[in-house]
Short mmCIF file of C-alpha atoms in Angstrom, two decimals:
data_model
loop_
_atom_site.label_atom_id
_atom_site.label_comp_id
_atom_site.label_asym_id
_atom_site.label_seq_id
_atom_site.Cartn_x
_atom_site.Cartn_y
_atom_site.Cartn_z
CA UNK I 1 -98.96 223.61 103.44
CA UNK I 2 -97.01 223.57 106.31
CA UNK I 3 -95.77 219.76 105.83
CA UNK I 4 -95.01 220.57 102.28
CA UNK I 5 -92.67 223.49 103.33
CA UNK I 6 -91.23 221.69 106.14
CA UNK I 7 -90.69 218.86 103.84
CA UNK I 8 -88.87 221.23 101.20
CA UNK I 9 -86.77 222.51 103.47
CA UNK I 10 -85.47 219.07 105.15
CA UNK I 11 -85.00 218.54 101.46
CA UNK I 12 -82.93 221.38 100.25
CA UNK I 13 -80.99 221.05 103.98
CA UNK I 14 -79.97 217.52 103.10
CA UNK I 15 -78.53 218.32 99.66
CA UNK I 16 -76.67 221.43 101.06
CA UNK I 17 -74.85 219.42 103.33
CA UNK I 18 -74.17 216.96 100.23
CA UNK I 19 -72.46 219.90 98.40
CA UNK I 20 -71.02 220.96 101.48
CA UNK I 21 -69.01 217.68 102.58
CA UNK I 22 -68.13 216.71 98.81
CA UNK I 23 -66.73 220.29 98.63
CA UNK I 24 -65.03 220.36 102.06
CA UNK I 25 -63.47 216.95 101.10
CA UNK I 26 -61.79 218.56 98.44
CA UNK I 27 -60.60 221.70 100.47
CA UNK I 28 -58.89 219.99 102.88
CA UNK I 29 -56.97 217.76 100.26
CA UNK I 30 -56.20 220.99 98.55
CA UNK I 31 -54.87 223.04 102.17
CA UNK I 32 -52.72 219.94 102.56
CA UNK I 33 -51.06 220.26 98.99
CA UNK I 34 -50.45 224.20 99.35
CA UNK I 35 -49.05 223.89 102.77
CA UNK I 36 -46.43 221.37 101.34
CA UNK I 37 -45.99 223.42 98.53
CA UNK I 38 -45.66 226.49 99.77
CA UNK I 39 -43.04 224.80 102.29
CA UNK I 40 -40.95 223.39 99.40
CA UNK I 41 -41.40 226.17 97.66
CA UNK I 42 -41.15 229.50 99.92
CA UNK I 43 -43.49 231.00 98.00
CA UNK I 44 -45.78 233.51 100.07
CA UNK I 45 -48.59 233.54 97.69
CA UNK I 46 -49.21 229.76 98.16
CA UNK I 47 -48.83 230.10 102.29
CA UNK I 48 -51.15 232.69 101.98
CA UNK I 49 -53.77 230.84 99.26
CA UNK I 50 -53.08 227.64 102.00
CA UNK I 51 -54.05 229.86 104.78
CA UNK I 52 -57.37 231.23 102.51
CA UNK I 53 -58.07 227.45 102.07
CA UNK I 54 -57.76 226.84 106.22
CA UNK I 55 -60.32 229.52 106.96
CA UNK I 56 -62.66 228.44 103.80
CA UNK I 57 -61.85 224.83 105.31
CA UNK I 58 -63.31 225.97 108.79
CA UNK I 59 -65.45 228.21 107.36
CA UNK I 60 -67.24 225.14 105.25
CA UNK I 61 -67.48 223.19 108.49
CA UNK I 62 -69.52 225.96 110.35
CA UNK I 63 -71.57 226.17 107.55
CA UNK I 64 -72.06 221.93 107.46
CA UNK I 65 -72.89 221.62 111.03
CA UNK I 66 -75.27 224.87 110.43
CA UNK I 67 -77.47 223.46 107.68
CA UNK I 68 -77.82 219.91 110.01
CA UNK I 69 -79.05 222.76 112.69
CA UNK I 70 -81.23 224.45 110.54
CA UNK I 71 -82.92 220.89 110.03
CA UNK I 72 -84.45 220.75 113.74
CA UNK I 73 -88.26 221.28 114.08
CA UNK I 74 -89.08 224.36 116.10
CA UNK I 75 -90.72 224.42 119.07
CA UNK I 76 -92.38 227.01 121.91
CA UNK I 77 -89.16 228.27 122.74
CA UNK I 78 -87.48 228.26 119.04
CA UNK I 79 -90.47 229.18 117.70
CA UNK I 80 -89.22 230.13 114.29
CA UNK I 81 -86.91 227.36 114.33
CA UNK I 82 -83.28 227.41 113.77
CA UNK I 83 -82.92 229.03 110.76
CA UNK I 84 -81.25 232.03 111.69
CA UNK I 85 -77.98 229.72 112.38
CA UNK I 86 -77.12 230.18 108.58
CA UNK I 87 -76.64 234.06 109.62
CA UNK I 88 -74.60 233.68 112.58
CA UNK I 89 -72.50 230.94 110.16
CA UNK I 90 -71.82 233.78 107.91
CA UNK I 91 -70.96 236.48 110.21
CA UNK I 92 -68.59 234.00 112.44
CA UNK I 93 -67.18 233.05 108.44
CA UNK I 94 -66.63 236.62 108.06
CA UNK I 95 -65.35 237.40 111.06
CA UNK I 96 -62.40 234.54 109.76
CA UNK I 97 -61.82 236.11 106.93
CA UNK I 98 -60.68 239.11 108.51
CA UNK I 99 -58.32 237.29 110.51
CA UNK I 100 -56.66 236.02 107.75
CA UNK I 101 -56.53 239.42 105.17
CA UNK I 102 -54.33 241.11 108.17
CA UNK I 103 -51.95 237.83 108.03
CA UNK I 104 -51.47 237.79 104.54
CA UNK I 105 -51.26 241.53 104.21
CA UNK I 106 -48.65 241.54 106.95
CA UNK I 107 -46.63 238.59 105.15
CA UNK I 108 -47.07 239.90 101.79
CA UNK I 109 -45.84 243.28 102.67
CA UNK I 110 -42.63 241.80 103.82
CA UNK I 111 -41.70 239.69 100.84
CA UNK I 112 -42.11 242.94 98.64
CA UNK I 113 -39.02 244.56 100.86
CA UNK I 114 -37.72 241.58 100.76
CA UNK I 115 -38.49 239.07 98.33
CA UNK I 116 -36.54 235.94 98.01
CA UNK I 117 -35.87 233.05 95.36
CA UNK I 118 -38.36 230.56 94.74
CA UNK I 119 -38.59 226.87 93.78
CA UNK I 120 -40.56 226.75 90.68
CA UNK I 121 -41.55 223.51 90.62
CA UNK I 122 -43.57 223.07 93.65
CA UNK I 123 -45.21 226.11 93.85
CA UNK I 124 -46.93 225.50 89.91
CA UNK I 125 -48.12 221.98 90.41
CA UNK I 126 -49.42 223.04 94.12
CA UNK I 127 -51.12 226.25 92.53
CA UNK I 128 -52.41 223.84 89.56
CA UNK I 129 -53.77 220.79 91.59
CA UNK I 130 -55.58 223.92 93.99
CA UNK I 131 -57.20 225.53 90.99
CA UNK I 132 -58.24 222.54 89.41
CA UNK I 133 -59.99 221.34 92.83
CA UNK I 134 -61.43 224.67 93.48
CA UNK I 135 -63.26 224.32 90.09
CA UNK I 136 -64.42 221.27 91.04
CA UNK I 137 -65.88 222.16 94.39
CA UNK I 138 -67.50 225.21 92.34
CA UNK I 139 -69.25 222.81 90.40
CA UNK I 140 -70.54 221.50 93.13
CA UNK I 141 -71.88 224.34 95.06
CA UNK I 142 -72.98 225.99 91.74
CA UNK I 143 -76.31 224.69 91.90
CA UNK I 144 -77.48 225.34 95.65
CA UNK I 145 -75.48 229.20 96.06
CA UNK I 146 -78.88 230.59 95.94
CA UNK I 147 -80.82 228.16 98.47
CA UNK I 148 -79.71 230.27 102.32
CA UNK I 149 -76.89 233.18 102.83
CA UNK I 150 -74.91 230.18 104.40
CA UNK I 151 -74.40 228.23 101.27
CA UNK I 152 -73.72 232.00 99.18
CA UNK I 153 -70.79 232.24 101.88
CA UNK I 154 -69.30 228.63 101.03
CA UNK I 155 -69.67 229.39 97.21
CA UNK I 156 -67.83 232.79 97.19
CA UNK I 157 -65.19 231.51 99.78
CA UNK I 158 -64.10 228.61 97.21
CA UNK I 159 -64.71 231.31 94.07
CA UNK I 160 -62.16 233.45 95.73
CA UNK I 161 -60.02 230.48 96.39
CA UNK I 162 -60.04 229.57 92.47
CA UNK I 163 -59.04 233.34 92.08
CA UNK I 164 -56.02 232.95 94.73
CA UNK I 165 -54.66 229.88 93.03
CA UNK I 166 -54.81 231.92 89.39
CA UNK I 167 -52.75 234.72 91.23
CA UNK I 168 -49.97 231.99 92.44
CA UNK I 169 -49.47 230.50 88.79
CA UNK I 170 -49.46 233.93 87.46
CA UNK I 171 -46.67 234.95 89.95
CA UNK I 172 -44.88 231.31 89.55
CA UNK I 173 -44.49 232.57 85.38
CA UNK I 174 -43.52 235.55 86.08
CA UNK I 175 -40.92 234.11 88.35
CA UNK I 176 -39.76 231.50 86.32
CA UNK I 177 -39.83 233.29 82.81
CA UNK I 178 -38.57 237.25 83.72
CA UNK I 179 -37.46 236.17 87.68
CA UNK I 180 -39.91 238.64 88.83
CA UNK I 181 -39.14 238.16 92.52
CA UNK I 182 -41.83 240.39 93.67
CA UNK I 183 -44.36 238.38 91.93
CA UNK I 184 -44.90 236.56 94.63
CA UNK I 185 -45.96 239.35 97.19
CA UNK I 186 -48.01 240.65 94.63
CA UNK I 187 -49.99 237.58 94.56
CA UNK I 188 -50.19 237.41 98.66
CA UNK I 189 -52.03 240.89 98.59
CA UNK I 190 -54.65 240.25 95.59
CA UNK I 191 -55.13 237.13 97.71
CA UNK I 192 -56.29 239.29 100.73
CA UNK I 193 -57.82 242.22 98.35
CA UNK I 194 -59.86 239.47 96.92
CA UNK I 195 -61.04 238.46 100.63
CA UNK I 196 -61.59 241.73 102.39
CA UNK I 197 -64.70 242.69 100.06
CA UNK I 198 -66.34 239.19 100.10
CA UNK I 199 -65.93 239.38 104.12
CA UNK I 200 -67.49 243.22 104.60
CA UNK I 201 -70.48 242.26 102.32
CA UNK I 202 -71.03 239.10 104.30
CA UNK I 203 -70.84 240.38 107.24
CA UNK I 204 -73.16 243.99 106.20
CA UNK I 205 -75.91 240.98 105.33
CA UNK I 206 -75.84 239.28 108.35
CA UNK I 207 -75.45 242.42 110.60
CA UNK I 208 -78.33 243.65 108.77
CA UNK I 209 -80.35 240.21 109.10
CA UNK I 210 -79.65 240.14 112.77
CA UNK I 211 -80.51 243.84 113.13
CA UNK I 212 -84.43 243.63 111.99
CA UNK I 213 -83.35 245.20 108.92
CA UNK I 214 -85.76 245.37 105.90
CA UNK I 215 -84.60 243.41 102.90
CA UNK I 216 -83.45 245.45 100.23
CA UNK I 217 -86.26 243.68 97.73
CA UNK I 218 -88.25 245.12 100.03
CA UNK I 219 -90.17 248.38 99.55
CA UNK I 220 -91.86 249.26 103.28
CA UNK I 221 -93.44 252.24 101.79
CA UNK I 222 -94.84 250.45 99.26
CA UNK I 223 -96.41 247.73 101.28
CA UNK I 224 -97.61 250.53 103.75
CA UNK I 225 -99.31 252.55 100.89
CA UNK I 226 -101.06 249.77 99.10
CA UNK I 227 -102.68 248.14 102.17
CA UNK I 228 -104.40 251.66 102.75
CA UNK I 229 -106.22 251.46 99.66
CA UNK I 230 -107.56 247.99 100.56
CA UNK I 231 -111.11 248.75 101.34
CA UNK I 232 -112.26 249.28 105.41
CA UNK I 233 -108.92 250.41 105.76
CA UNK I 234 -108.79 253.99 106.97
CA UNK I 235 -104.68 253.84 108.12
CA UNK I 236 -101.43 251.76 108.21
CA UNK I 237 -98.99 251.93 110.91
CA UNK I 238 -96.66 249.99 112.20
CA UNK I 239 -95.15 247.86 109.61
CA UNK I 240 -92.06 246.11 109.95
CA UNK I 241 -90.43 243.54 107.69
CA UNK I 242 -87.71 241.24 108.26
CA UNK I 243 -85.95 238.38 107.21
CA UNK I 244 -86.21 235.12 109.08
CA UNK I 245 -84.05 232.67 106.93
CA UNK I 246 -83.30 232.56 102.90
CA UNK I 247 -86.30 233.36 101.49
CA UNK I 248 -88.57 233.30 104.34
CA UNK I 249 -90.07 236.72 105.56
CA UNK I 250 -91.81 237.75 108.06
CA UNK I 251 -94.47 241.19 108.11
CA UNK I 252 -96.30 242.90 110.91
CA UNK I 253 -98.72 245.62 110.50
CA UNK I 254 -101.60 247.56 112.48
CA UNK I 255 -104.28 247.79 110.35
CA UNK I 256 -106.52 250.50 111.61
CA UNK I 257 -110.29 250.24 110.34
CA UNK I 258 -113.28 252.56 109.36
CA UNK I 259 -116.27 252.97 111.94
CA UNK I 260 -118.88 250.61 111.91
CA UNK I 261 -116.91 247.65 110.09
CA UNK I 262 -119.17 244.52 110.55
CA UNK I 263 -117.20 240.73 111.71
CA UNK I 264 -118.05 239.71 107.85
CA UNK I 265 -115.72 242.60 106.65
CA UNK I 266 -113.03 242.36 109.25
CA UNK I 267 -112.93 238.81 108.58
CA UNK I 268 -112.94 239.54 104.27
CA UNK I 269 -110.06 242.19 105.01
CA UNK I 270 -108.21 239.78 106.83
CA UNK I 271 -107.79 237.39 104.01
CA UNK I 272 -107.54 240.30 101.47
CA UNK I 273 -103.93 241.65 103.52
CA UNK I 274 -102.82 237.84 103.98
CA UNK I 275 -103.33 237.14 99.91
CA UNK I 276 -101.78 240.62 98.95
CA UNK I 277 -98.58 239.71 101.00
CA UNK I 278 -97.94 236.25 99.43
CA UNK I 279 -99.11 237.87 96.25
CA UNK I 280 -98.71 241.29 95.33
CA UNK I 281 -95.80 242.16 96.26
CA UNK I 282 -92.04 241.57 94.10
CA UNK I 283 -91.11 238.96 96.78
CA UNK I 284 -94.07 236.85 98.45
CA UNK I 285 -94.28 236.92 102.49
CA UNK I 286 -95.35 233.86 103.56
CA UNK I 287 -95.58 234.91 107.12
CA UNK I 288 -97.84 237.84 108.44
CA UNK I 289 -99.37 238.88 111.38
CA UNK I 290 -102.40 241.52 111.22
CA UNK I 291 -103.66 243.65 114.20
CA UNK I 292 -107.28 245.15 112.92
CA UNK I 293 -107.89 248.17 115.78
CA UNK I 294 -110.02 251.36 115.90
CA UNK I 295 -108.45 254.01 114.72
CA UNK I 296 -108.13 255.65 118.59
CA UNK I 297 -106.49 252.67 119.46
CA UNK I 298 -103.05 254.53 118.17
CA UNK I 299 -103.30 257.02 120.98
CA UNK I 300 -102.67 254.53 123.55
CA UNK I 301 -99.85 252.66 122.26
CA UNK I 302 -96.36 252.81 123.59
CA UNK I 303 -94.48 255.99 121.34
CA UNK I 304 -91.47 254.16 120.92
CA UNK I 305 -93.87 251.16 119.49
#
């Protein structure tokens, strides 16, 4: 079982960084195209959307060199592996994104007070050739967004960058056809509104990944209160839950056990708590540890335990 899931993960690794390069290709074609336009241009918007595509750019090469990581065996010191790197990726991706909403607030902010003309031209074809490539790389990453948190961040960063580009035409017409000159600060801000969410709800998943925290499919209580009906059970304490990688979870419990429990049924309980946590519950953990004890052994473990 263990080769088979090691096996599926170097699989699903290998085509993530597939999607990844093919869609970091076309980001970096893209940030070259909007940084010439938006020269030619002076258009905000498309400085801003070419500063959205540098970060998404960077942020698409943490994410690359974290799936290779995530690829490495683990080992007595590692000893869940590297898989946690796709967490760190997404906090250090949101952590960018931050960086970059104050920038093109700050710019966008300015051009409303004091907006200037525009060269049509530039800006639309630069705004068109992004969009079109950000649909592309969406294609791409469509099918593995659900495979790790790392390749959810890569998705939403180039969704959000499709989104940018559809602000800049919209602000290029309004330019061009009722010389709107604000247009164009307009479109810098929905640019950063439409980053600041994606990087606080990144960054709230990894905090609370990093933190221990239990997933939010995941009802503690629930777990807690159906092991004590298991019979030779006589409590549950000490059950924590948390989130080693995408998809992979990890449980703990003390399982405290009636007097007078023989080997046999110590040994049948053990297997009945393993098969109810890959099976009962809404999402299967693969992963659990079980401490059978006396029921006096609670009284001499460490209160903050």
């Amino acid at each position: 079982m263990n080769h088979v899931h090691s096996h599926e993960q170097g699989k699903h690794g290998q085509q993530s960084s597939t999607r990844l390069v093919v869609a970091l290709s076309v980001t970096l074609v893209v940030l070259i195209v909007e940084i010439i336009g938006g020269i030619i241009s002076g258009s905000v918007g498309l400085l801003a959307d070419a500063g959205h595509m540098f970060i998404d750019s960077s942020g698409l090469i943490v994410a690359l060199i974290a799936s290779r990581i995530m690829l490495r065996p683990r080992n007595d010191i590692y000893t869940w592996g590297w898989g946690r790197i796709e967490i760190i990726a997404a906090g250090v991706q949101a952590g960018m994104l931050f960086l970059i909403c104050l920038w093109v607030a700050y710019h966008a902010i300015g051009r409303l007070f004091s907006p200037v003309s525009l060269e049509f031209t530039p800006m639309i074809i630069a705004a068109s050739v992004g969009l079109l490539a950000n649909l592309i790389s969406l294609s791409v990453l469509f099918g593995g967004r659900a495979s790790s948190l790392n390749m959810k961040a890569a998705f939403l960063e180039v969704l959000n960058d499709a989104l940018g580009s559809v602000a800049v035409i919209v602000a290029a017409l309004g330019y061009y056809f009722f010389d709107w000159q604000r247009a164009d600060g307009i479109a810098a801000l929905l640019v950063a509104g439409l980053m600041a969410p994606r990087a606080i709800l990144l960054l709230r998943s990894a905090v609370r990944i990093l933190l221990e925290a239990s997933p939010h499919d995941v009802d503690v209580a629930d777990i807690r209160k159906h092991f004590a009906t298991l019979p030779y059970v006589a409590n549950v304490h000490d059950v924590h839950v948390s989130t080693i990688r995408t998809g992979v979870l990890s449980l703990t419990a003390h399982i405290a056990i009636v007097p007078q429990t023989t080997d046999d049924q110590r040994g049948q309980l053990l297997h009945r708590l393993e098969a109810c946590a890959q099976q009962h519950f809404q999402v299967p953990i693969l992963h659990s540890t079980f401490q059978l004890e006396q029921e006096i052994h609670g009284s001499h473990e460490n209160s903050q335990h």
